[in-house]
Amino acid sequence: MVTRRERLREATREEIKAIARDLMAEEGTTVLSLREIARRMGVTVTALYRYFPGRDDLITALIVDAYHSHAKAVEQASQQPGKIVDRLIAVMMAYRQWALDHPTEYILIYGNPVPGYHAPSEITTPAARRSLEAFLRIFQEASAEGQMKLPDLAEFPPHYEEFQRQWAQANIPGIPDSMITAMVLGWSQIHGLIGMELFHHIQPLIGDPGPLYEYQVKQMLRGFGLKIET
Amino acid sequence: MVTRRERLREATREEIKAIARDLMAEEGTTVLSLREIARRMGVTVTALYRYFPGRDDLITALIVDAYHSHAKAVEQASQQPGKIVDRLIAVMMAYRQWALDHPTEYILIYGNPVPGYHAPSEITTPAARRSLEAFLRIFQEASAEGQMKLPDLAEFPPHYEEFQRQWAQANIPGIPDSMITAMVLGWSQIHGLIGMELFHHIQPLIGDPGPLYEYQVKQMLRGFGLKIET
DNA sequence: TGTACATCAGTGAACGCGCGTTCACTGATGTAC
DNA sequence: TGTACATCAGTGAACGCGCGTTCACTGATGTAC
């Protein structure tokens, strides 16, 4: 049973986080000031300490929120009905779209770490893994349908395959070892473009990165042996 | 003629920048404190103002240095003798190696902007373009030898091609339009992997990203129609 | 329905810290004659 | 070779600011009987 007080309390926590996100968007993720948040809420700094034990805990909450929001966007795209190829494309497009819609949060989780802040990994890693697993699952689906050509791990040094077998068995039992390699490759490719787009390194060269992103996604999937019409 | 005073002055400027780089490596690029630099040099803060008009100018100098250092590493790799394919691979490998050797400077130019700092674009953009041009040149060489299959711009929206033609003619006359697309694609792919490596997002999944990087580079070049032995 | 008490949200002063930048200055290093 | 002067590196105090966190507190909101 949720009491009125608990509801209000939760609402205030959300308000704090929302203003924190605004602030990060304006000033950068690496300078987040409790006092400025309080000022915007029309409240004393010390009031915030009723809701978060300190600045670091607020940042942790923001990071966890961001991971979950990102994961949710990707999961929704992956659960659309349709052919596996189209769903793969949808997932990649959703990944970017989320980043464009939430640039600050994207930078918070994938960009520079916040100086002086140390993430409690027992809290952030499970959240981080979630958005990754959505990726892994849809890659696995495509692979199970026999449509994907995964990288040949024999091309890599022996210890490389070993490391991946261990990780796979410990974390997602039953997954083919080379799946992780494939996923990481795809994952980092889209990260590259998204990152350069968010920091405006690409726009002066080619204008709107949208078409290039789509092209790149399709090329990548073709590289994995999937048939894609242009 | 360089006087003794000028030499000493230049040496002190270099010392300031070197300590600034150390500090950025320790605390992050986004918090750079003049006072801490002075402390480490055993000098008062105000002394620094003899060498840089202010904090922003120091940061600008660091950024320009970083771009040039990066460009130099890439240019050197591209000028090695040998087959064009091997030189392309060497360039890509040099790009990553520089990032690993100078993580702080890489993050400074390609990561989060420094809060409150506004880069004077008339100074930083030419420097930024230099490392890019090294890439373009070797792509162009490969293309001139007829070994490269460039992306078909007909697959993109019409305005996309138009934008690129204009940029190409204004900046690097004579270059094929689709070359820029190709280069940006390759460029962003390696950025993705390097970024995730520097921020330790990949290591928990696959261990050493080195082999994966090499694999990715070769796959990419194969995608451009080049023949590469494993 | 009314009263006594506990819980909780928020206040305001204070601590101790670090920051970039300015200003008037001292003393050493170079230069011109 | 010696002297007068200009240039320059570096000092130290001060300004005005913002920060996260602590502490003892007030007053409103809920709860138990």
XYZ file of C-alpha atoms (C1' of nucleotides) in Angstrom:
526
model
C 0.000 0.000 0.000
C 1.455 3.302 -1.094
C 0.655 6.165 1.226
C 0.096 9.718 0.162
C 3.381 10.698 1.740
C 5.248 8.017 -0.189
C 3.688 9.238 -3.405
C 4.692 12.820 -2.763
C 8.143 11.726 -1.765
C 8.573 9.749 -4.964
C 7.293 12.698 -6.979
C 9.874 14.979 -5.381
C 12.648 12.483 -6.125
C 11.538 12.463 -9.731
C 11.425 16.251 -9.812
C 14.982 16.428 -8.497
C 16.176 13.991 -11.130
C 14.332 15.821 -13.896
C 15.916 19.133 -12.966
C 19.282 17.437 -12.668
C 18.881 16.189 -16.235
C 17.979 19.675 -17.433
C 21.038 21.024 -15.735
C 23.297 18.382 -17.231
C 21.903 19.192 -20.639
C 22.762 22.856 -20.166
C 26.115 22.672 -18.426
C 27.428 19.221 -19.213
C 27.157 15.964 -17.334
C 30.393 16.487 -15.477
C 29.287 19.532 -13.495
C 26.161 18.816 -11.545
C 25.428 21.163 -8.665
C 23.056 20.287 -5.867
C 22.768 23.944 -4.968
C 21.645 24.870 -8.475
C 19.046 22.111 -8.416
C 17.724 23.433 -5.113
C 17.650 26.967 -6.465
C 15.524 25.896 -9.427
C 13.164 23.986 -7.187
C 12.768 26.984 -4.921
C 14.051 25.059 -1.954
C 17.143 24.995 0.260
C 20.037 22.713 -0.626
C 19.680 20.841 2.578
C 16.153 19.794 1.681
C 17.640 17.610 -1.063
C 19.424 15.525 1.528
C 16.030 14.159 2.596
C 15.790 12.529 -0.850
C 19.339 11.548 -1.686
C 22.122 10.866 0.832
C 24.498 12.927 -1.301
C 25.500 14.031 -4.758
C 26.964 10.666 -5.738
C 23.742 8.826 -4.988
C 21.822 11.233 -7.172
C 24.238 10.615 -10.020
C 23.944 6.878 -9.545
C 20.159 7.150 -9.744
C 20.451 9.168 -12.947
C 22.766 6.599 -14.483
C 20.526 3.693 -13.584
C 17.495 5.541 -14.952
C 19.335 6.244 -18.174
C 20.336 2.618 -18.688
C 16.804 1.433 -18.101
C 15.271 4.062 -20.329
C 17.710 3.162 -23.090
C 17.129 -0.558 -22.632
C 13.383 -0.080 -22.709
C 13.542 1.767 -26.025
C 15.650 -0.999 -27.540
C 13.496 -3.780 -26.117
C 10.330 -2.248 -27.475
C 11.824 -2.036 -30.936
C 13.022 -5.634 -30.769
C 9.556 -6.896 -29.860
C 7.832 -5.473 -32.882
C 6.263 -8.089 -35.138
C 7.857 -8.681 -38.494
C 10.785 -10.341 -40.184
C 13.914 -10.715 -38.120
C 15.907 -8.495 -40.500
C 13.462 -5.661 -40.154
C 13.442 -6.048 -36.414
C 17.233 -5.926 -36.325
C 17.169 -2.716 -38.282
C 14.437 -1.347 -36.016
C 16.564 -2.100 -32.963
C 19.558 -0.263 -34.384
C 17.436 2.688 -35.376
C 15.799 2.794 -31.941
C 19.229 2.798 -30.353
C 20.181 5.952 -32.190
C 16.786 7.570 -31.797
C 17.001 7.211 -28.037
C 20.442 8.810 -28.064
C 19.149 11.756 -30.082
C 16.146 12.157 -27.805
C 18.239 11.863 -24.644
C 21.696 13.140 -25.551
C 22.582 14.040 -21.991
C 21.724 10.638 -20.630
C 23.551 8.946 -23.470
C 26.667 10.939 -22.684
C 26.228 10.241 -19.001
C 26.433 6.489 -19.522
C 28.706 6.238 -22.550
C 30.781 9.398 -22.414
C 33.329 10.810 -19.991
C 32.946 9.680 -16.418
C 31.898 12.368 -13.937
C 35.036 13.584 -12.125
C 35.198 12.570 -8.488
C 32.266 10.204 -8.879
C 32.758 6.497 -8.459
C 29.930 4.314 -9.682
C 28.969 1.517 -7.302
C 29.389 -1.262 -9.836
C 27.032 -3.655 -8.048
C 24.280 -1.195 -8.921
C 25.294 0.112 -12.326
C 26.568 -3.041 -14.039
C 23.278 -4.951 -13.912
C 21.550 -1.888 -15.361
C 24.217 -1.610 -18.040
C 23.871 -5.249 -18.943
C 20.167 -4.912 -19.602
C 20.444 -2.803 -22.739
C 23.186 -5.076 -23.948
C 21.104 -8.193 -23.479
C 18.316 -6.863 -25.644
C 20.919 -6.712 -28.379
C 22.267 -10.152 -27.686
C 18.798 -11.694 -27.708
C 17.843 -10.410 -31.118
C 21.211 -11.366 -32.569
C 20.655 -14.825 -31.119
C 17.206 -15.029 -32.668
C 18.574 -14.147 -36.062
C 21.323 -16.672 -35.620
C 18.880 -19.379 -34.517
C 16.909 -18.854 -37.705
C 20.142 -19.688 -39.465
C 20.314 -16.382 -41.292
C 23.454 -15.009 -39.692
C 27.059 -15.629 -40.479
C 28.940 -15.088 -37.240
C 32.649 -14.213 -37.146
C 35.008 -17.163 -37.162
C 36.747 -17.145 -33.791
C 39.609 -19.084 -35.327
C 40.744 -15.785 -36.816
C 41.406 -14.533 -33.308
C 44.129 -15.465 -30.849
C 43.257 -18.567 -28.763
C 42.975 -16.750 -25.427
C 40.366 -14.543 -27.024
C 37.932 -17.371 -27.600
C 38.573 -18.707 -24.121
C 37.722 -15.401 -22.462
C 34.486 -15.208 -24.332
C 33.421 -18.731 -23.567
C 33.849 -18.019 -19.883
C 31.956 -14.779 -19.979
C 29.141 -16.287 -22.008
C 28.734 -19.270 -19.721
C 28.815 -17.147 -16.599
C 26.375 -14.555 -17.851
C 24.165 -15.851 -20.622
C 24.472 -19.643 -20.696
C 23.828 -21.305 -24.002
C 24.826 -18.414 -26.197
C 27.361 -19.164 -28.969
C 30.754 -17.673 -28.124
C 31.130 -15.810 -31.374
C 27.769 -14.138 -30.820
C 29.350 -11.807 -28.313
C 32.031 -10.830 -30.771
C 29.435 -10.143 -33.412
C 27.301 -8.122 -31.051
C 30.186 -6.056 -29.765
C 31.230 -5.299 -33.337
C 27.778 -4.095 -34.287
C 27.346 -2.265 -31.039
C 30.566 -0.321 -31.339
C 29.916 0.589 -34.962
C 26.699 2.341 -34.142
C 28.262 3.924 -31.093
C 30.908 5.483 -33.273
C 28.437 7.247 -35.505
C 26.124 8.244 -32.685
C 28.948 9.649 -30.602
C 30.305 11.714 -33.466
C 26.844 12.951 -34.241
C 26.170 14.006 -30.652
C 29.441 15.886 -30.460
C 28.849 17.447 -33.886
C 31.961 16.058 -35.484
C 30.113 14.677 -38.471
C 27.606 17.353 -39.387
C 30.148 19.795 -40.876
C 31.283 17.035 -43.242
C 28.116 15.413 -44.457
C 25.158 17.305 -43.040
C 22.405 15.159 -41.566
C 23.943 11.888 -40.333
C 20.590 10.082 -40.495
C 20.905 8.556 -43.971
C 24.503 7.585 -43.302
C 23.481 5.824 -40.130
C 20.849 3.821 -41.914
C 23.286 2.945 -44.674
C 25.854 1.832 -42.143
C 23.366 -0.344 -40.265
C 22.355 -2.090 -43.461
C 25.931 -2.570 -44.580
C 26.752 -4.061 -41.211
C 23.881 -6.506 -41.342
C 24.886 -7.475 -44.885
C 28.321 -8.140 -43.462
C 26.695 -10.640 -41.134
C 25.281 -12.447 -44.121
C 21.760 -11.055 -43.961
C 19.880 -10.177 -47.138
C 18.687 -6.583 -47.132
C 16.940 -4.687 -49.881
C 18.071 -1.103 -50.246
C 66.820 34.545 -34.030
C 65.537 32.917 -30.861
C 66.827 34.544 -27.719
C 67.592 32.770 -24.508
C 64.550 34.352 -22.906
C 62.298 33.142 -25.670
C 63.645 29.633 -25.292
C 63.034 29.603 -21.542
C 59.618 31.075 -22.054
C 58.692 28.388 -24.546
C 60.019 25.714 -22.200
C 57.830 27.013 -19.396
C 54.801 27.021 -21.672
C 55.524 23.416 -22.508
C 55.943 22.550 -18.844
C 52.576 24.078 -18.034
C 50.916 22.107 -20.797
C 52.614 18.889 -19.753
C 51.436 19.255 -16.178
C 47.972 20.174 -17.406
C 47.904 16.915 -19.368
C 48.966 14.944 -16.298
C 46.214 16.569 -14.313
C 43.599 15.858 -16.937
C 44.696 12.246 -16.976
C 44.207 12.041 -13.226
C 41.047 14.040 -12.699
C 39.364 14.102 -16.081
C 39.566 16.559 -18.922
C 36.590 18.547 -17.701
C 38.149 19.771 -14.454
C 41.391 21.549 -15.114
C 42.618 23.812 -12.343
C 45.194 26.527 -12.909
C 45.876 26.639 -9.170
C 46.701 22.943 -9.087
C 49.048 23.333 -12.057
C 50.804 26.192 -10.253
C 51.054 24.138 -7.070
C 52.777 21.301 -8.921
C 55.168 23.681 -10.604
C 56.058 25.254 -7.266
C 54.931 28.652 -8.439
C 52.062 31.053 -7.743
C 48.916 30.883 -9.834
C 49.438 34.384 -11.058
C 52.728 33.424 -12.649
C 50.794 31.320 -15.157
C 49.108 34.425 -16.482
C 52.453 35.453 -17.973
C 52.210 32.421 -20.269
C 48.511 32.083 -21.004
C 45.971 34.914 -20.875
C 43.574 32.623 -19.064
C 42.335 29.096 -18.542
C 40.486 28.941 -21.844
C 43.597 29.777 -23.839
C 45.480 27.002 -22.111
C 42.742 24.547 -23.026
C 42.762 25.753 -26.616
C 46.508 25.172 -26.779
C 46.068 21.663 -25.397
C 43.390 20.882 -27.957
C 45.450 22.162 -30.870
C 48.463 20.202 -29.644
C 46.366 17.070 -29.390
C 45.017 17.393 -32.917
C 48.471 17.896 -34.341
C 49.985 15.065 -32.379
C 47.216 12.774 -33.536
C 47.489 13.905 -37.126
C 51.245 13.408 -37.070
C 50.903 9.821 -35.897
C 48.423 9.083 -38.660
C 50.453 10.840 -41.327
C 53.586 8.945 -40.421
C 51.773 5.637 -40.731
C 50.301 6.637 -44.068
C 53.699 7.478 -45.492
C 55.239 4.106 -44.878
C 56.318 2.306 -48.035
C 54.341 -0.723 -49.101
C 51.127 -1.794 -50.724
C 48.195 0.541 -50.362
C 46.166 -2.038 -48.465
C 48.875 -2.493 -45.882
C 49.238 1.243 -45.537
C 45.510 1.625 -45.011
C 45.658 -0.945 -42.247
C 48.695 0.770 -40.772
C 46.857 4.081 -40.694
C 43.902 2.580 -38.866
C 46.169 0.835 -36.387
C 48.127 4.031 -35.804
C 44.912 5.868 -35.139
C 44.038 3.520 -32.302
C 47.581 3.297 -31.002
C 47.744 7.032 -30.606
C 44.461 6.990 -28.691
C 45.793 4.319 -26.344
C 49.031 6.208 -25.837
C 47.260 9.520 -25.294
C 43.868 8.663 -23.847
C 43.424 12.030 -22.189
C 44.124 13.973 -25.322
C 41.871 11.707 -27.339
C 39.033 12.332 -24.907
C 39.799 16.033 -24.939
C 39.224 16.299 -28.675
C 36.631 13.595 -29.272
C 34.849 13.269 -25.925
C 32.707 15.560 -23.819
C 33.394 19.232 -24.263
C 34.909 21.012 -21.281
C 32.086 22.795 -19.418
C 32.191 26.566 -19.702
C 34.855 26.409 -22.387
C 34.091 27.607 -25.878
C 36.589 26.624 -28.524
C 37.561 29.440 -30.892
C 36.639 27.570 -34.048
C 38.935 29.598 -36.287
C 41.797 28.013 -34.339
C 40.559 24.507 -33.614
C 38.848 23.600 -36.889
C 41.949 23.825 -39.077
C 43.764 21.647 -36.567
C 40.866 19.195 -36.526
C 40.820 19.018 -40.280
C 44.439 17.998 -40.474
C 44.013 14.521 -38.996
C 40.970 14.044 -41.159
C 42.818 14.950 -44.320
C 45.455 12.331 -43.745
C 42.617 9.849 -43.862
C 41.066 11.330 -46.939
C 44.362 11.325 -48.785
C 45.069 7.662 -48.327
C 41.490 6.740 -49.172
C 41.897 8.771 -52.319
C 45.145 7.027 -53.182
C 43.500 3.637 -52.824
C 40.619 4.812 -54.922
C 42.916 6.220 -57.608
C 44.573 2.837 -57.914
C 41.102 1.567 -58.698
C 41.037 -0.859 -55.834
C 38.221 0.684 -53.853
C 34.519 0.335 -54.248
C 33.021 3.557 -52.888
C 29.443 3.799 -51.625
C 26.847 4.577 -54.256
C 25.481 8.002 -53.410
C 22.312 7.153 -55.323
C 21.331 5.147 -52.256
C 21.131 8.359 -50.283
C 18.622 11.194 -50.437
C 19.443 13.773 -53.146
C 20.232 16.655 -50.773
C 22.823 14.407 -49.187
C 24.935 14.212 -52.333
C 24.527 17.937 -52.896
C 25.837 18.798 -49.437
C 28.871 16.656 -49.950
C 29.712 18.003 -53.330
C 29.725 21.505 -51.906
C 31.862 20.587 -48.953
C 34.305 18.672 -51.104
C 34.715 21.462 -53.627
C 35.143 24.099 -50.948
C 37.647 22.147 -48.908
C 39.422 19.516 -50.937
C 38.804 20.221 -54.598
C 38.925 17.277 -56.930
C 37.963 14.637 -54.447
C 35.114 12.312 -55.453
C 31.979 13.128 -53.467
C 31.410 9.619 -52.233
C 34.926 9.526 -50.844
C 33.833 11.637 -47.932
C 31.010 9.286 -47.160
C 33.369 6.343 -47.271
C 35.897 8.052 -45.064
C 33.357 9.153 -42.489
C 32.007 5.602 -42.347
C 35.419 4.129 -41.707
C 36.356 6.890 -39.342
C 33.305 6.497 -37.159
C 33.646 2.738 -37.041
C 37.068 2.895 -35.518
C 35.977 5.680 -33.216
C 33.257 3.479 -31.829
C 35.629 0.720 -30.815
C 38.287 3.076 -29.533
C 35.821 5.055 -27.464
C 34.363 1.984 -25.847
C 37.828 0.677 -25.165
C 38.966 3.908 -23.518
C 35.898 3.996 -21.304
C 36.259 0.297 -20.484
C 32.883 -0.716 -21.822
C 34.280 -3.515 -23.937
C 36.889 -5.155 -21.769
C 34.439 -6.889 -19.409
C 32.832 -8.543 -22.423
C 35.703 -9.676 -24.577
C 38.955 -8.917 -22.768
C 41.649 -7.304 -24.883
C 39.973 -5.299 -27.664
C 43.129 -5.384 -29.802
C 42.329 -8.425 -31.938
C 38.736 -7.301 -32.388
C 39.935 -3.918 -33.591
C 42.184 -5.484 -36.182
C 39.410 -7.795 -37.292
C 37.035 -4.873 -37.632
C 39.498 -2.820 -39.648
C 40.012 -5.658 -42.083
C 36.319 -6.350 -42.393
C 35.734 -2.705 -43.096
C 38.347 -2.592 -45.822
C 36.902 -5.755 -47.336
C 33.576 -3.954 -47.342
C 35.242 -1.323 -49.497
C 36.161 -4.006 -51.991
C 39.776 -4.428 -50.993
C 41.399 -7.844 -50.946
C 42.895 -8.656 -47.565
C 44.494 -11.865 -46.424
C 43.647 -12.881 -42.861
C -14.871 13.550 17.010
C -11.039 15.222 19.661
C -6.567 15.121 21.632
C -1.518 13.760 22.257
C 2.248 12.339 20.022
C 5.424 10.773 16.311
C 6.987 11.377 11.838
C 8.592 13.915 8.325
C 9.713 18.121 4.956
C 12.060 21.861 4.843
C 14.922 25.961 7.013
C 19.019 28.776 7.884
C 23.444 29.352 9.656
C 27.883 27.685 9.456
C 32.245 24.977 8.084
C 35.986 24.447 5.179
C 37.221 24.223 0.854
C 38.660 25.447 -4.083
C 38.278 28.216 -7.976
C 39.772 32.142 -11.890
C 41.209 36.636 -12.153
C 42.953 41.625 -10.766
C 46.307 44.434 -8.928
C 50.378 46.764 -7.220
C 54.815 45.079 -6.169
C 59.921 43.167 -6.112
C 63.957 41.579 -7.922
C 66.491 39.478 -11.541
C 67.862 39.376 -16.466
C 68.926 41.585 -20.523
C 70.074 45.954 -23.624
C 71.910 50.492 -25.197
C 75.212 53.779 -24.890
C 84.155 47.609 -19.397
C 80.797 50.093 -16.776
C 76.531 52.321 -15.923
C 71.460 53.528 -16.544
C 67.446 51.856 -17.917
C 63.833 48.752 -19.797
C 61.984 44.356 -19.896
C 60.328 40.528 -17.909
C 59.253 36.464 -14.331
C 57.293 35.786 -10.445
C 55.052 37.282 -5.724
C 51.326 37.856 -2.335
C 47.172 39.811 -0.957
C 42.606 40.328 -2.152
C 37.906 39.912 -4.589
C 33.864 37.523 -5.270
C 32.159 33.467 -6.214
C 30.335 28.522 -5.855
C 30.544 24.128 -3.958
C 28.956 19.625 -0.742
C 27.887 18.563 3.727
C 26.715 19.059 9.040
C 23.797 20.550 12.501
C 20.138 22.105 15.503
C 15.729 23.892 14.510
C 10.533 24.812 13.179
C 6.218 23.784 11.657
C 3.124 20.968 9.120
C 1.205 16.335 8.164
C -0.210 12.034 9.592
C -1.442 8.232 13.347
C -3.202 5.981 17.626
C -6.252 5.995 21.165
